[in-house]
Amino acid sequence: MKTIGNILWFVLAGFWLALGWAFAGVVCCITIVGIPFGIQAFKLAGFSLWPFGRTVVATDEGSTVLETVFNVIWLLLFGWGLFLASMATAVLLCITIIGIPFAVQSFKIGVLALWPFGRTVIAD
């Protein structure tokens, strides 16, 4: 079931989401100070391609001060907008019964888009 969900996700939205995240990552990495943000965008691009069967978890070593500062910068600049867009998409997907599994994936992407530093994506 995960494979079918991932294929449908990839065809309907995943490719374009990943392409957008990858483009944002390249733009961030062009500027030297944006490299940490570009790495997080690439993480989101990979997760956006194939979200079924994967989970976002906090890293084991705990949150450092630098991660917290980067998360606050991310949140203030564009994290809140990306989070709200993912949540709005998820709510719209929840309206239809067939869209609920895709809404769950959109919720997971939204959580990672809100606070990406100090989190990683693992297989279920």
CSV table of N, CA and C in Angstrom, one decimal:
chain,number,residue,atom,x,y,z
A,1,MET,N,0.8,-1.2,0.0
A,1,MET,CA,0.0,0.0,0.0
A,1,MET,C,0.9,1.3,0.0
A,2,LYS,N,2.0,1.2,0.7
A,2,LYS,CA,2.9,2.4,0.7
A,2,LYS,C,3.4,2.7,-0.7
A,3,THR,N,3.7,1.6,-1.4
A,3,THR,CA,4.3,1.8,-2.8
A,3,THR,C,3.2,2.5,-3.7
A,4,ILE,N,2.0,2.0,-3.6
A,4,ILE,CA,0.9,2.7,-4.4
A,4,ILE,C,0.7,4.1,-4.0
A,5,GLY,N,0.7,4.4,-2.7
A,5,GLY,CA,0.5,5.7,-2.2
A,5,GLY,C,1.7,6.6,-2.6
A,6,ASN,N,2.9,6.1,-2.6
A,6,ASN,CA,4.1,6.9,-3.0
A,6,ASN,C,4.0,7.2,-4.5
A,7,ILE,N,3.6,6.2,-5.3
A,7,ILE,CA,3.5,6.4,-6.8
A,7,ILE,C,2.5,7.5,-7.1
A,8,LEU,N,1.3,7.4,-6.4
A,8,LEU,CA,0.2,8.4,-6.6
A,8,LEU,C,0.7,9.7,-6.2
A,9,TRP,N,1.3,9.8,-5.0
A,9,TRP,CA,1.9,11.0,-4.5
A,9,TRP,C,2.9,11.7,-5.4
A,10,PHE,N,3.8,10.8,-5.9
A,10,PHE,CA,4.8,11.3,-6.8
A,10,PHE,C,4.2,11.9,-8.1
A,11,VAL,N,3.3,11.2,-8.7
A,11,VAL,CA,2.7,11.7,-9.9
A,11,VAL,C,1.8,12.9,-9.7
A,12,LEU,N,1.0,13.0,-8.6
A,12,LEU,CA,0.1,14.1,-8.4
A,12,LEU,C,0.7,15.3,-7.8
A,13,ALA,N,1.7,15.2,-6.9
A,13,ALA,CA,2.2,16.3,-6.2
A,13,ALA,C,3.7,16.2,-5.9
A,14,GLY,N,4.2,15.1,-5.6
A,14,GLY,CA,5.5,14.9,-5.1
A,14,GLY,C,6.6,15.4,-6.0
A,15,PHE,N,6.5,15.2,-7.3
A,15,PHE,CA,7.6,15.6,-8.2
A,15,PHE,C,7.7,17.1,-8.2
A,16,TRP,N,6.6,17.8,-8.2
A,16,TRP,CA,6.6,19.3,-8.2
A,16,TRP,C,7.0,19.9,-6.9
A,17,LEU,N,6.6,19.3,-5.8
A,17,LEU,CA,7.0,19.7,-4.5
A,17,LEU,C,8.5,19.6,-4.4
A,18,ALA,N,9.0,18.4,-4.7
A,18,ALA,CA,10.5,18.1,-4.6
A,18,ALA,C,11.3,19.0,-5.5
A,19,LEU,N,10.8,19.3,-6.7
A,19,LEU,CA,11.5,20.2,-7.6
A,19,LEU,C,11.5,21.6,-7.0
A,20,GLY,N,10.5,22.1,-6.4
A,20,GLY,CA,10.5,23.4,-5.8
A,20,GLY,C,11.4,23.4,-4.6
A,21,TRP,N,11.4,22.4,-3.8
A,21,TRP,CA,12.3,22.4,-2.6
A,21,TRP,C,13.8,22.3,-3.1
A,22,ALA,N,14.0,21.5,-4.1
A,22,ALA,CA,15.4,21.4,-4.6
A,22,ALA,C,15.9,22.7,-5.2
A,23,PHE,N,15.0,23.4,-5.9
A,23,PHE,CA,15.3,24.8,-6.4
A,23,PHE,C,15.7,25.7,-5.3
A,24,ALA,N,14.8,25.7,-4.3
A,24,ALA,CA,15.1,26.6,-3.1
A,24,ALA,C,16.4,26.2,-2.4
A,25,GLY,N,16.7,24.9,-2.4
A,25,GLY,CA,18.0,24.5,-1.8
A,25,GLY,C,19.2,25.0,-2.6
A,26,VAL,N,19.1,24.9,-3.9
A,26,VAL,CA,20.1,25.4,-4.8
A,26,VAL,C,20.3,26.9,-4.6
A,27,VAL,N,19.2,27.6,-4.5
A,27,VAL,CA,19.3,29.1,-4.3
A,27,VAL,C,19.9,29.4,-3.0
A,28,CYS,N,19.5,28.7,-2.0
A,28,CYS,CA,20.1,28.9,-0.6
A,28,CYS,C,21.6,28.6,-0.6
A,29,CYS,N,22.0,27.5,-1.3
A,29,CYS,CA,23.4,27.1,-1.3
A,29,CYS,C,24.3,28.0,-2.1
A,30,ILE,N,23.7,28.7,-3.0
A,30,ILE,CA,24.5,29.7,-3.8
A,30,ILE,C,25.1,30.7,-2.9
A,31,THR,N,24.3,31.2,-1.9
A,31,THR,CA,24.8,32.1,-0.9
A,31,THR,C,25.5,31.3,0.2
A,32,ILE,N,26.7,31.7,0.5
A,32,ILE,CA,27.4,30.9,1.5
A,32,ILE,C,26.7,30.8,2.8
A,33,VAL,N,26.1,31.9,3.3
A,33,VAL,CA,25.4,31.9,4.6
A,33,VAL,C,24.1,31.1,4.5
A,34,GLY,N,23.6,30.8,3.3
A,34,GLY,CA,22.3,30.0,3.2
A,34,GLY,C,22.5,28.5,3.1
A,35,ILE,N,23.8,28.0,3.2
A,35,ILE,CA,24.0,26.6,3.0
A,35,ILE,C,23.3,25.7,4.0
A,36,PRO,N,23.2,26.1,5.3
A,36,PRO,CA,22.5,25.2,6.3
A,36,PRO,C,21.0,25.2,5.9
A,37,PHE,N,20.4,26.3,5.4
A,37,PHE,CA,19.0,26.3,5.0
A,37,PHE,C,18.8,25.5,3.7
A,38,GLY,N,19.8,25.5,2.8
A,38,GLY,CA,19.7,24.7,1.6
A,38,GLY,C,19.7,23.3,1.9
A,39,ILE,N,20.5,22.8,2.9
A,39,ILE,CA,20.6,21.4,3.3
A,39,ILE,C,19.2,21.0,3.8
A,40,GLN,N,18.5,21.8,4.6
A,40,GLN,CA,17.2,21.5,5.1
A,40,GLN,C,16.2,21.4,3.9
A,41,ALA,N,16.4,22.3,2.9
A,41,ALA,CA,15.5,22.3,1.8
A,41,ALA,C,15.6,21.0,1.0
A,42,PHE,N,16.9,20.5,0.9
A,42,PHE,CA,17.1,19.3,0.2
A,42,PHE,C,16.5,18.1,1.0
A,43,LYS,N,16.6,18.2,2.3
A,43,LYS,CA,15.9,17.2,3.1
A,43,LYS,C,14.4,17.1,2.9
A,44,LEU,N,13.8,18.3,2.8
A,44,LEU,CA,12.4,18.4,2.5
A,44,LEU,C,12.1,17.9,1.1
A,45,ALA,N,13.0,18.1,0.1
A,45,ALA,CA,12.8,17.7,-1.2
A,45,ALA,C,12.8,16.2,-1.3
A,46,GLY,N,13.7,15.5,-0.6
A,46,GLY,CA,13.7,14.1,-0.6
A,46,GLY,C,12.5,13.5,0.1
A,47,PHE,N,12.0,14.1,1.2
A,47,PHE,CA,10.9,13.6,1.9
A,47,PHE,C,9.6,13.9,1.1
A,48,SER,N,9.6,15.0,0.3
A,48,SER,CA,8.4,15.3,-0.5
A,48,SER,C,8.3,14.3,-1.7
A,49,LEU,N,9.3,13.7,-2.1
A,49,LEU,CA,9.3,12.7,-3.2
A,49,LEU,C,8.5,11.5,-2.8
A,50,TRP,N,8.8,11.0,-1.7
A,50,TRP,CA,8.4,9.6,-1.3
A,50,TRP,C,8.1,9.6,0.2
A,51,PRO,N,6.9,10.2,0.6
A,51,PRO,CA,6.7,10.4,2.1
A,51,PRO,C,6.0,9.1,2.8
A,52,PHE,N,5.3,8.3,2.0
A,52,PHE,CA,4.7,7.1,2.6
A,52,PHE,C,5.7,6.2,3.1
A,53,GLY,N,5.6,5.7,4.4
A,53,GLY,CA,6.5,4.8,5.0
A,53,GLY,C,7.7,5.4,5.6
A,54,ARG,N,7.7,6.7,5.7
A,54,ARG,CA,8.8,7.5,6.4
A,54,ARG,C,8.2,8.4,7.4
A,55,THR,N,9.0,8.7,8.5
A,55,THR,CA,8.5,9.5,9.6
A,55,THR,C,9.5,10.5,9.9
A,56,VAL,N,9.1,11.7,10.4
A,56,VAL,CA,10.0,12.7,10.9
A,56,VAL,C,10.2,12.6,12.4
A,57,VAL,N,11.4,12.5,12.8
A,57,VAL,CA,11.7,12.4,14.3
A,57,VAL,C,12.8,13.4,14.7
A,58,ALA,N,12.8,13.7,15.9
A,58,ALA,CA,13.9,14.6,16.5
A,58,ALA,C,15.1,13.8,16.6
A,59,THR,N,16.3,14.4,16.3
A,59,THR,CA,17.5,13.7,16.4
A,59,THR,C,17.8,13.4,17.9
A,60,ASP,N,18.7,12.4,18.1
A,60,ASP,CA,19.0,11.9,19.4
A,60,ASP,C,19.8,12.8,20.3
A,61,GLU,N,20.7,13.6,19.6
A,61,GLU,CA,21.6,14.4,20.4
A,61,GLU,C,21.0,15.6,21.0
A,62,GLY,N,19.7,15.9,20.7
A,62,GLY,CA,19.0,17.0,21.3
A,62,GLY,C,19.3,18.3,20.6
A,63,SER,N,18.6,19.3,20.9
A,63,SER,CA,18.7,20.6,20.2
A,63,SER,C,19.8,21.4,20.7
A,64,THR,N,20.6,21.9,19.8
A,64,THR,CA,21.7,22.8,20.2
A,64,THR,C,21.2,24.3,20.1
A,65,VAL,N,22.0,25.2,20.6
A,65,VAL,CA,21.7,26.6,20.5
A,65,VAL,C,21.7,27.0,19.0
A,66,LEU,N,22.6,26.6,18.2
A,66,LEU,CA,22.7,27.0,16.8
A,66,LEU,C,21.5,26.4,16.0
A,67,GLU,N,21.1,25.2,16.3
A,67,GLU,CA,19.9,24.7,15.7
A,67,GLU,C,18.7,25.5,16.0
A,68,THR,N,18.5,25.9,17.3
A,68,THR,CA,17.4,26.7,17.7
A,68,THR,C,17.4,28.1,17.0
A,69,VAL,N,18.6,28.7,16.9
A,69,VAL,CA,18.7,30.0,16.2
A,69,VAL,C,18.3,29.8,14.8
A,70,PHE,N,18.9,28.8,14.1
A,70,PHE,CA,18.5,28.5,12.7
A,70,PHE,C,17.0,28.2,12.5
A,71,ASN,N,16.4,27.5,13.4
A,71,ASN,CA,15.0,27.2,13.4
A,71,ASN,C,14.2,28.5,13.5
A,72,VAL,N,14.6,29.4,14.4
A,72,VAL,CA,13.9,30.6,14.6
A,72,VAL,C,14.0,31.5,13.3
A,73,ILE,N,15.2,31.6,12.7
A,73,ILE,CA,15.4,32.3,11.5
A,73,ILE,C,14.5,31.7,10.4
A,74,TRP,N,14.5,30.4,10.3
A,74,TRP,CA,13.7,29.6,9.2
A,74,TRP,C,12.3,30.0,9.5
A,75,LEU,N,11.8,29.9,10.7
A,75,LEU,CA,10.4,30.1,11.0
A,75,LEU,C,10.0,31.5,10.7
A,76,LEU,N,10.8,32.5,11.0
A,76,LEU,CA,10.4,33.9,10.7
A,76,LEU,C,10.4,34.2,9.3
A,77,LEU,N,11.4,33.7,8.5
A,77,LEU,CA,11.5,34.0,7.1
A,77,LEU,C,10.5,33.3,6.2
A,78,PHE,N,10.4,32.0,6.3
A,78,PHE,CA,9.5,31.3,5.5
A,78,PHE,C,8.9,30.0,6.0
A,79,GLY,N,9.3,29.6,7.2
A,79,GLY,CA,8.7,28.4,7.8
A,79,GLY,C,7.2,28.5,8.1
A,80,TRP,N,6.8,29.6,8.6
A,80,TRP,CA,5.4,29.7,8.9
A,80,TRP,C,4.5,29.7,7.7
A,81,GLY,N,4.9,30.3,6.6
A,81,GLY,CA,4.1,30.3,5.4
A,81,GLY,C,4.1,28.9,4.8
A,82,LEU,N,5.2,28.2,4.8
A,82,LEU,CA,5.2,26.8,4.3
A,82,LEU,C,4.4,25.9,5.2
A,83,PHE,N,4.4,26.1,6.5
A,83,PHE,CA,3.6,25.3,7.4
A,83,PHE,C,2.1,25.5,7.1
A,84,LEU,N,1.7,26.8,7.0
A,84,LEU,CA,0.3,27.1,6.8
A,84,LEU,C,-0.2,26.6,5.5
A,85,ALA,N,0.7,26.6,4.4
A,85,ALA,CA,0.3,26.1,3.1
A,85,ALA,C,0.1,24.6,3.2
A,86,SER,N,1.0,23.9,3.9
A,86,SER,CA,0.9,22.4,4.1
A,86,SER,C,-0.4,22.1,4.9
A,87,MET,N,-0.6,22.8,5.9
A,87,MET,CA,-1.8,22.6,6.8
A,87,MET,C,-3.1,22.8,6.0
A,88,ALA,N,-3.1,23.9,5.2
A,88,ALA,CA,-4.3,24.2,4.4
A,88,ALA,C,-4.6,23.1,3.4
A,89,THR,N,-3.5,22.6,2.7
A,89,THR,CA,-3.6,21.5,1.8
A,89,THR,C,-4.1,20.3,2.5
A,90,ALA,N,-3.6,20.0,3.7
A,90,ALA,CA,-4.0,18.8,4.4
A,90,ALA,C,-5.5,18.9,4.8
A,91,VAL,N,-5.9,20.0,5.2
A,91,VAL,CA,-7.3,20.2,5.6
A,91,VAL,C,-8.2,20.0,4.4
A,92,LEU,N,-7.8,20.5,3.2
A,92,LEU,CA,-8.6,20.4,2.0
A,92,LEU,C,-8.6,18.9,1.6
A,93,LEU,N,-7.5,18.2,1.8
A,93,LEU,CA,-7.5,16.8,1.4
A,93,LEU,C,-8.3,16.0,2.4
A,94,CYS,N,-8.5,16.4,3.6
A,94,CYS,CA,-9.3,15.6,4.6
A,94,CYS,C,-10.8,15.7,4.3
A,95,ILE,N,-11.2,16.7,3.5
A,95,ILE,CA,-12.6,16.8,3.1
A,95,ILE,C,-13.1,15.6,2.4
A,96,THR,N,-12.2,15.0,1.5
A,96,THR,CA,-12.6,13.8,0.8
A,96,THR,C,-12.0,12.6,1.5
A,97,ILE,N,-12.7,11.5,1.6
A,97,ILE,CA,-12.2,10.3,2.3
A,97,ILE,C,-11.0,9.8,1.6
A,98,ILE,N,-11.0,9.8,0.3
A,98,ILE,CA,-9.8,9.3,-0.5
A,98,ILE,C,-8.6,10.1,-0.3
A,99,GLY,N,-8.7,11.4,0.1
A,99,GLY,CA,-7.6,12.2,0.3
A,99,GLY,C,-6.9,12.2,1.7
A,100,ILE,N,-7.5,11.4,2.6
A,100,ILE,CA,-7.0,11.4,4.0
A,100,ILE,C,-5.6,10.9,4.1
A,101,PRO,N,-5.2,9.8,3.4
A,101,PRO,CA,-3.8,9.3,3.5
A,101,PRO,C,-2.8,10.4,3.0
A,102,PHE,N,-3.2,11.1,1.9
A,102,PHE,CA,-2.4,12.2,1.4
A,102,PHE,C,-2.3,13.4,2.4
A,103,ALA,N,-3.4,13.6,3.1
A,103,ALA,CA,-3.5,14.7,4.1
A,103,ALA,C,-2.5,14.4,5.2
A,104,VAL,N,-2.4,13.1,5.6
A,104,VAL,CA,-1.5,12.7,6.7
A,104,VAL,C,0.0,13.1,6.2
A,105,GLN,N,0.3,12.8,5.0
A,105,GLN,CA,1.6,13.1,4.5
A,105,GLN,C,1.9,14.6,4.4
A,106,SER,N,0.9,15.3,4.1
A,106,SER,CA,1.0,16.8,4.0
A,106,SER,C,1.2,17.3,5.4
A,107,PHE,N,0.5,16.7,6.4
A,107,PHE,CA,0.8,17.1,7.8
A,107,PHE,C,2.2,16.9,8.2
A,108,LYS,N,2.8,15.7,7.8
A,108,LYS,CA,4.2,15.4,8.2
A,108,LYS,C,5.1,16.4,7.5
A,109,ILE,N,4.9,16.7,6.2
A,109,ILE,CA,5.7,17.7,5.5
A,109,ILE,C,5.6,19.0,6.2
A,110,GLY,N,4.4,19.4,6.6
A,110,GLY,CA,4.2,20.7,7.3
A,110,GLY,C,5.0,20.8,8.6
A,111,VAL,N,5.0,19.8,9.3
A,111,VAL,CA,5.8,19.8,10.6
A,111,VAL,C,7.3,20.0,10.3
A,112,LEU,N,7.8,19.3,9.3
A,112,LEU,CA,9.2,19.4,9.0
A,112,LEU,C,9.5,20.8,8.4
A,113,ALA,N,8.5,21.3,7.6
A,113,ALA,CA,8.7,22.6,7.1
A,113,ALA,C,8.7,23.7,8.1
A,114,LEU,N,8.0,23.5,9.2
A,114,LEU,CA,8.0,24.5,10.3
A,114,LEU,C,9.3,24.6,11.1
A,115,TRP,N,9.9,23.5,11.4
A,115,TRP,CA,11.0,23.4,12.3
A,115,TRP,C,12.0,22.3,11.9
A,116,PRO,N,12.7,22.5,10.8
A,116,PRO,CA,13.5,21.4,10.2
A,116,PRO,C,14.8,21.1,10.9
A,117,PHE,N,15.5,22.0,11.5
A,117,PHE,CA,16.8,21.7,12.1
A,117,PHE,C,16.6,20.9,13.4
A,118,GLY,N,17.4,19.9,13.5
A,118,GLY,CA,17.3,18.9,14.6
A,118,GLY,C,16.3,17.8,14.4
A,119,ARG,N,15.8,17.7,13.2
A,119,ARG,CA,14.9,16.6,12.9
A,119,ARG,C,15.5,15.8,11.7
A,120,THR,N,15.1,14.6,11.6
A,120,THR,CA,15.5,13.7,10.5
A,120,THR,C,14.4,12.9,10.1
A,121,VAL,N,14.5,12.3,8.9
A,121,VAL,CA,13.5,11.5,8.3
A,121,VAL,C,14.0,10.1,8.3
A,122,ILE,N,13.2,9.2,8.9
A,122,ILE,CA,13.5,7.7,9.0
A,122,ILE,C,12.4,6.9,8.4
A,123,ALA,N,12.8,5.7,8.0
A,123,ALA,CA,11.8,4.7,7.5
A,123,ALA,C,11.0,4.2,8.7
A,124,ASP,N,9.7,3.9,8.5
A,124,ASP,CA,8.8,3.4,9.5
A,124,ASP,C,9.2,2.0,9.9
